[in-house]
Amino acid sequence: MLNKISEVSIVIAGEAGQGVQSIEATLVNIIKHSGYNVFATKEYMSRVRGGINSTQIRVSEKRRASYVEKTDIFIPLEKQAIARLSDRIQKDTLIIGEAEKLGDERVINVDFTKIATKLGNAIYQSMAAAGCACGIIGAGLEKAPAYIGKMFSPKGDDAIKSNIDAFIAGYDEGRKIATAKKYRPGLKSKLAVENELLLSGADAVAIGAIAGGCDSVFAYPMTPATGVFTALAAYQHRAGLVVEQAEDETGVINMALGAWYAGGRALVSTSGGGFALMTEGISLSGITETPVVVHLAQRPGPATGLPTRTEQGDLNLALYAGHGVFPRIIFAPGNTRQGFELAARAFDWADKFQAPVFILTDQYFVDTYYNVPMFPINAEPPEKYIVATTENYKRYALAKDGFSPRGVPGFGTGTVCSDSDEHDESGRITEDLRGISLAMKNKRMKKFAAIRKAALAPELYGPRKYKYLIVAWGSTLNSALEALELSELEETALLHFSQVYPLHRDAGKYLKKAEKTVALENSQTAQFASLLMAETGIAIKDTILRYDGFPFAADALAVELKNIFT
């Protein structure tokens, strides 16, 4: 029996098409607008209908932003959901649903279909389920009518009324269960939370791109990257964006390069399989020194792999994509704030350093959302580094620092010439192998020194004087932070890299200070630990790796950390 807890983990599962996503969206919004911290993430199968999808929603007094295995309330909409998520059902888990259909004696019966049918249509059962979850935790009733009214306003008054009635009926059932089980979560709402942002990783990258001056976005739909593309499509009129779904990934990258060549700031959003098809375009960016920003949302491969699951398996793909040698930058945000800030920075650095910049996320990152305080927004327009050309302009002039002034066609009186073959200072093709050809190679690599000098330092969480160190990158940040808190390990710190290439010059110093270090990665081969070894010469022997398509769960990770460090 559950009593006086300060946070609740709700898991809802059902077939695609049964309204799991609608329940998630309803619950998360109503709970957040009621003043409670909320976190939601989902897992879904790669099929249009069938299979079991699920969502986890955490409601808490303390700000939480990570996935956990603990399940306090489980609402299965189908019998198969109980079998599939059986490892998440604990002794105290309340299982709520239609007992006859689910055929499990542990189920506390609430007939959502009967409630919905009484209101005129079985489709309202998802709203009844959302209301039941709110009723158990005793939250959301006041805010529900307004949110539901807004949600269903395009469908008319009858739909609004029926959905509100279904929510209230479900809420009443939830209160009966809470009373019978003496379930008192004891959650306290906070006014400040109501006014915070409710943001997914995809939203964060999208609005960060706009803040960075993105004026066009090109993509071929590919899970899980499509979330960023569709978010930008939703903002296109307000933000003045050009949004184009191209015929294939080759078209996508070349459209983006064309936009940058003409003076625009384009974003490409893709996943591993699509990115692989773009590598020739990435090389074109390298030799023509045309900036480009690529959002690469990772998923398990190879080939189509597990397209709706998560993994950090494409670091090497981003690191080595393209032929030949040229500078590049790779960001990997760990939370939504970093997603916003790094997306904005990606456009500035791509323009400033005339190089491709990658934003490396994954399915878990883009599909997860939680409330966060408002981000500070720079009121100044993004700086642009384009110069007006003169009659003697040379696009690839041999500048001492490697940065030739970048002109664009039509801006100034000069001629802008560019070629994917090796070229001279004016951009004309050359095969002067030991002359201008070598000078161009050396010029391009000179830029790398400036890029490395600007590299973002990793962030250290925990004691400055540490004995043990956890090294993480990208989307594992929040799970690692909560796991560190839950484990109560002493003298243990977390070092998180949000820029994974090139590495900050102090990366090795952090590693040298630790008596024992463990690398935490959502991949099978610890690609980042290998990169650290190559860049610093320091090997990390201990690893915690997960590569089954799921993200790290903070509570399970805490146990693993204890096993390693105690």
mmCIF file of N, CA and C in Angstrom, residues 515-565:
data_model
loop_
_atom_site.group_PDB
_atom_site.id
_atom_site.type_symbol
_atom_site.label_atom_id
_atom_site.label_comp_id
_atom_site.label_asym_id
_atom_site.label_seq_id
_atom_site.Cartn_x
_atom_site.Cartn_y
_atom_site.Cartn_z
ATOM 1 N N GLU A 515 40.586 8.310 -9.061
ATOM 2 C CA GLU A 515 41.190 6.997 -8.812
ATOM 3 C C GLU A 515 40.530 5.924 -9.657
ATOM 4 N N LYS A 516 39.233 6.105 -9.869
ATOM 5 C CA LYS A 516 38.494 5.131 -10.664
ATOM 6 C C LYS A 516 37.435 5.861 -11.485
ATOM 7 N N THR A 517 37.360 5.501 -12.740
ATOM 8 C CA THR A 517 36.416 6.163 -13.653
ATOM 9 C C THR A 517 35.572 5.111 -14.365
ATOM 10 N N VAL A 518 34.297 5.436 -14.545
ATOM 11 C CA VAL A 518 33.424 4.540 -15.305
ATOM 12 C C VAL A 518 32.759 5.331 -16.432
ATOM 13 N N ALA A 519 32.751 4.758 -17.619
ATOM 14 C CA ALA A 519 32.096 5.398 -18.764
ATOM 15 C C ALA A 519 30.662 4.897 -18.872
ATOM 16 N N LEU A 520 29.733 5.834 -18.992
ATOM 17 C CA LEU A 520 28.309 5.521 -19.072
ATOM 18 C C LEU A 520 27.820 5.838 -20.479
ATOM 19 N N GLU A 521 27.411 4.815 -21.214
ATOM 20 C CA GLU A 521 26.996 5.070 -22.594
ATOM 21 C C GLU A 521 25.838 4.164 -22.997
ATOM 22 N N ASN A 522 24.957 4.714 -23.814
ATOM 23 C CA ASN A 522 23.837 3.964 -24.387
ATOM 24 C C ASN A 522 24.291 3.294 -25.696
ATOM 25 N N SER A 523 25.432 2.585 -25.633
ATOM 26 C CA SER A 523 25.948 1.940 -26.834
ATOM 27 C C SER A 523 26.673 0.660 -26.450
ATOM 28 N N GLN A 524 26.937 -0.155 -27.422
ATOM 29 C CA GLN A 524 27.525 -1.473 -27.161
ATOM 30 C C GLN A 524 29.037 -1.434 -27.021
ATOM 31 N N THR A 525 29.683 -0.454 -27.653
ATOM 32 C CA THR A 525 31.143 -0.452 -27.715
ATOM 33 C C THR A 525 31.789 0.761 -27.070
ATOM 34 N N ALA A 526 31.013 1.566 -26.335
ATOM 35 C CA ALA A 526 31.569 2.734 -25.634
ATOM 36 C C ALA A 526 32.386 3.600 -26.599
ATOM 37 N N GLN A 527 31.724 4.092 -27.626
ATOM 38 C CA GLN A 527 32.431 4.869 -28.656
ATOM 39 C C GLN A 527 33.068 6.134 -28.096
ATOM 40 N N PHE A 528 32.396 6.768 -27.146
ATOM 41 C CA PHE A 528 32.967 8.004 -26.613
ATOM 42 C C PHE A 528 34.198 7.720 -25.755
ATOM 43 N N ALA A 529 34.167 6.637 -24.998
ATOM 44 C CA ALA A 529 35.354 6.277 -24.205
ATOM 45 C C ALA A 529 36.546 6.029 -25.130
ATOM 46 N N SER A 530 36.289 5.434 -26.286
ATOM 47 C CA SER A 530 37.363 5.216 -27.263
ATOM 48 C C SER A 530 37.885 6.549 -27.791
ATOM 49 N N LEU A 531 36.965 7.486 -28.022
ATOM 50 C CA LEU A 531 37.394 8.811 -28.488
ATOM 51 C C LEU A 531 38.227 9.516 -27.416
ATOM 52 N N LEU A 532 37.797 9.406 -26.161
ATOM 53 C CA LEU A 532 38.576 10.002 -25.063
ATOM 54 C C LEU A 532 39.979 9.405 -25.015
ATOM 55 N N MET A 533 40.065 8.113 -25.199
ATOM 56 C CA MET A 533 41.368 7.434 -25.206
ATOM 57 C C MET A 533 42.245 7.975 -26.329
ATOM 58 N N ALA A 534 41.650 8.115 -27.511
ATOM 59 C CA ALA A 534 42.419 8.597 -28.664
ATOM 60 C C ALA A 534 42.879 10.035 -28.471
ATOM 61 N N GLU A 535 42.019 10.842 -27.822
ATOM 62 C CA GLU A 535 42.333 12.271 -27.694
ATOM 63 C C GLU A 535 43.186 12.589 -26.471
ATOM 64 N N THR A 536 43.047 11.807 -25.400
ATOM 65 C CA THR A 536 43.765 12.121 -24.156
ATOM 66 C C THR A 536 44.820 11.087 -23.797
ATOM 67 N N GLY A 537 44.739 9.915 -24.386
ATOM 68 C CA GLY A 537 45.662 8.840 -24.033
ATOM 69 C C GLY A 537 45.288 8.113 -22.751
ATOM 70 N N ILE A 538 44.136 8.451 -22.183
ATOM 71 C CA ILE A 538 43.696 7.843 -20.923
ATOM 72 C C ILE A 538 42.581 6.825 -21.213
ATOM 73 N N ALA A 539 42.798 5.608 -20.798
ATOM 74 C CA ALA A 539 41.817 4.557 -21.022
ATOM 75 C C ALA A 539 40.863 4.446 -19.833
ATOM 76 N N ILE A 540 39.579 4.317 -20.113
ATOM 77 C CA ILE A 540 38.586 4.064 -19.064
ATOM 78 C C ILE A 540 38.250 2.583 -19.125
ATOM 79 N N LYS A 541 38.617 1.853 -18.075
ATOM 80 C CA LYS A 541 38.455 0.400 -18.100
ATOM 81 C C LYS A 541 37.030 -0.050 -17.765
ATOM 82 N N ASP A 542 36.381 0.680 -16.870
ATOM 83 C CA ASP A 542 35.046 0.267 -16.421
ATOM 84 C C ASP A 542 33.966 0.975 -17.236
ATOM 85 N N THR A 543 32.985 0.232 -17.633
ATOM 86 C CA THR A 543 31.882 0.818 -18.414
ATOM 87 C C THR A 543 30.529 0.319 -17.895
ATOM 88 N N ILE A 544 29.532 1.170 -18.037
ATOM 89 C CA ILE A 544 28.135 0.750 -17.869
ATOM 90 C C ILE A 544 27.467 1.040 -19.197
ATOM 91 N N LEU A 545 27.118 -0.005 -19.902
ATOM 92 C CA LEU A 545 26.587 0.152 -21.258
ATOM 93 C C LEU A 545 25.174 -0.413 -21.338
ATOM 94 N N ARG A 546 24.329 0.256 -22.077
ATOM 95 C CA ARG A 546 22.990 -0.274 -22.341
ATOM 96 C C ARG A 546 22.722 -0.113 -23.829
ATOM 97 N N TYR A 547 22.320 -1.188 -24.475
ATOM 98 C CA TYR A 547 22.116 -1.130 -25.918
ATOM 99 C C TYR A 547 20.964 -2.034 -26.348
ATOM 100 N N ASP A 548 19.921 -2.097 -25.497
ATOM 101 C CA ASP A 548 18.745 -2.901 -25.818
ATOM 102 C C ASP A 548 17.592 -2.056 -26.362
ATOM 103 N N GLY A 549 17.878 -0.795 -26.686
ATOM 104 C CA GLY A 549 16.847 0.074 -27.232
ATOM 105 C C GLY A 549 16.142 0.919 -26.188
ATOM 106 N N PHE A 550 16.441 0.668 -24.908
ATOM 107 C CA PHE A 550 15.845 1.462 -23.829
ATOM 108 C C PHE A 550 16.866 2.465 -23.291
ATOM 109 N N PRO A 551 16.387 3.553 -22.708
ATOM 110 C CA PRO A 551 17.310 4.488 -22.049
ATOM 111 C C PRO A 551 17.714 3.945 -20.682
ATOM 112 N N PHE A 552 18.695 4.568 -20.059
ATOM 113 C CA PHE A 552 19.042 4.213 -18.690
ATOM 114 C C PHE A 552 17.914 4.634 -17.751
ATOM 115 N N ALA A 553 17.552 3.743 -16.830
ATOM 116 C CA ALA A 553 16.609 4.092 -15.772
ATOM 117 C C ALA A 553 17.413 4.546 -14.561
ATOM 118 N N ALA A 554 17.060 5.704 -14.011
ATOM 119 C CA ALA A 554 17.860 6.278 -12.930
ATOM 120 C C ALA A 554 17.941 5.349 -11.722
ATOM 121 N N ASP A 555 16.821 4.719 -11.356
ATOM 122 C CA ASP A 555 16.832 3.873 -10.160
ATOM 123 C C ASP A 555 17.677 2.613 -10.364
ATOM 124 N N ALA A 556 17.580 2.015 -11.539
ATOM 125 C CA ALA A 556 18.395 0.828 -11.816
ATOM 126 C C ALA A 556 19.871 1.199 -11.944
ATOM 127 N N LEU A 557 20.124 2.349 -12.509
ATOM 128 C CA LEU A 557 21.507 2.805 -12.676
ATOM 129 C C LEU A 557 22.168 3.077 -11.329
ATOM 130 N N ALA A 558 21.381 3.577 -10.385
ATOM 131 C CA ALA A 558 21.927 3.838 -9.045
ATOM 132 C C ALA A 558 22.479 2.550 -8.436
ATOM 133 N N VAL A 559 21.786 1.455 -8.649
ATOM 134 C CA VAL A 559 22.239 0.162 -8.127
ATOM 135 C C VAL A 559 23.546 -0.251 -8.808
ATOM 136 N N GLU A 560 23.630 -0.061 -10.103
ATOM 137 C CA GLU A 560 24.850 -0.425 -10.833
ATOM 138 C C GLU A 560 26.043 0.410 -10.364
ATOM 139 N N LEU A 561 25.807 1.682 -10.122
ATOM 140 C CA LEU A 561 26.894 2.543 -9.662
ATOM 141 C C LEU A 561 27.406 2.099 -8.294
ATOM 142 N N LYS A 562 26.465 1.733 -7.428
ATOM 143 C CA LYS A 562 26.875 1.260 -6.100
ATOM 144 C C LYS A 562 27.732 0.001 -6.214
ATOM 145 N N ASN A 563 27.339 -0.871 -7.114
ATOM 146 C CA ASN A 563 28.104 -2.117 -7.283
ATOM 147 C C ASN A 563 29.529 -1.852 -7.750
ATOM 148 N N ILE A 564 29.704 -0.807 -8.534
ATOM 149 C CA ILE A 564 31.029 -0.504 -9.063
ATOM 150 C C ILE A 564 31.884 0.271 -8.069
ATOM 151 N N PHE A 565 31.278 1.225 -7.370
ATOM 152 C CA PHE A 565 32.066 2.140 -6.542
ATOM 153 C C PHE A 565 32.107 1.776 -5.059
#
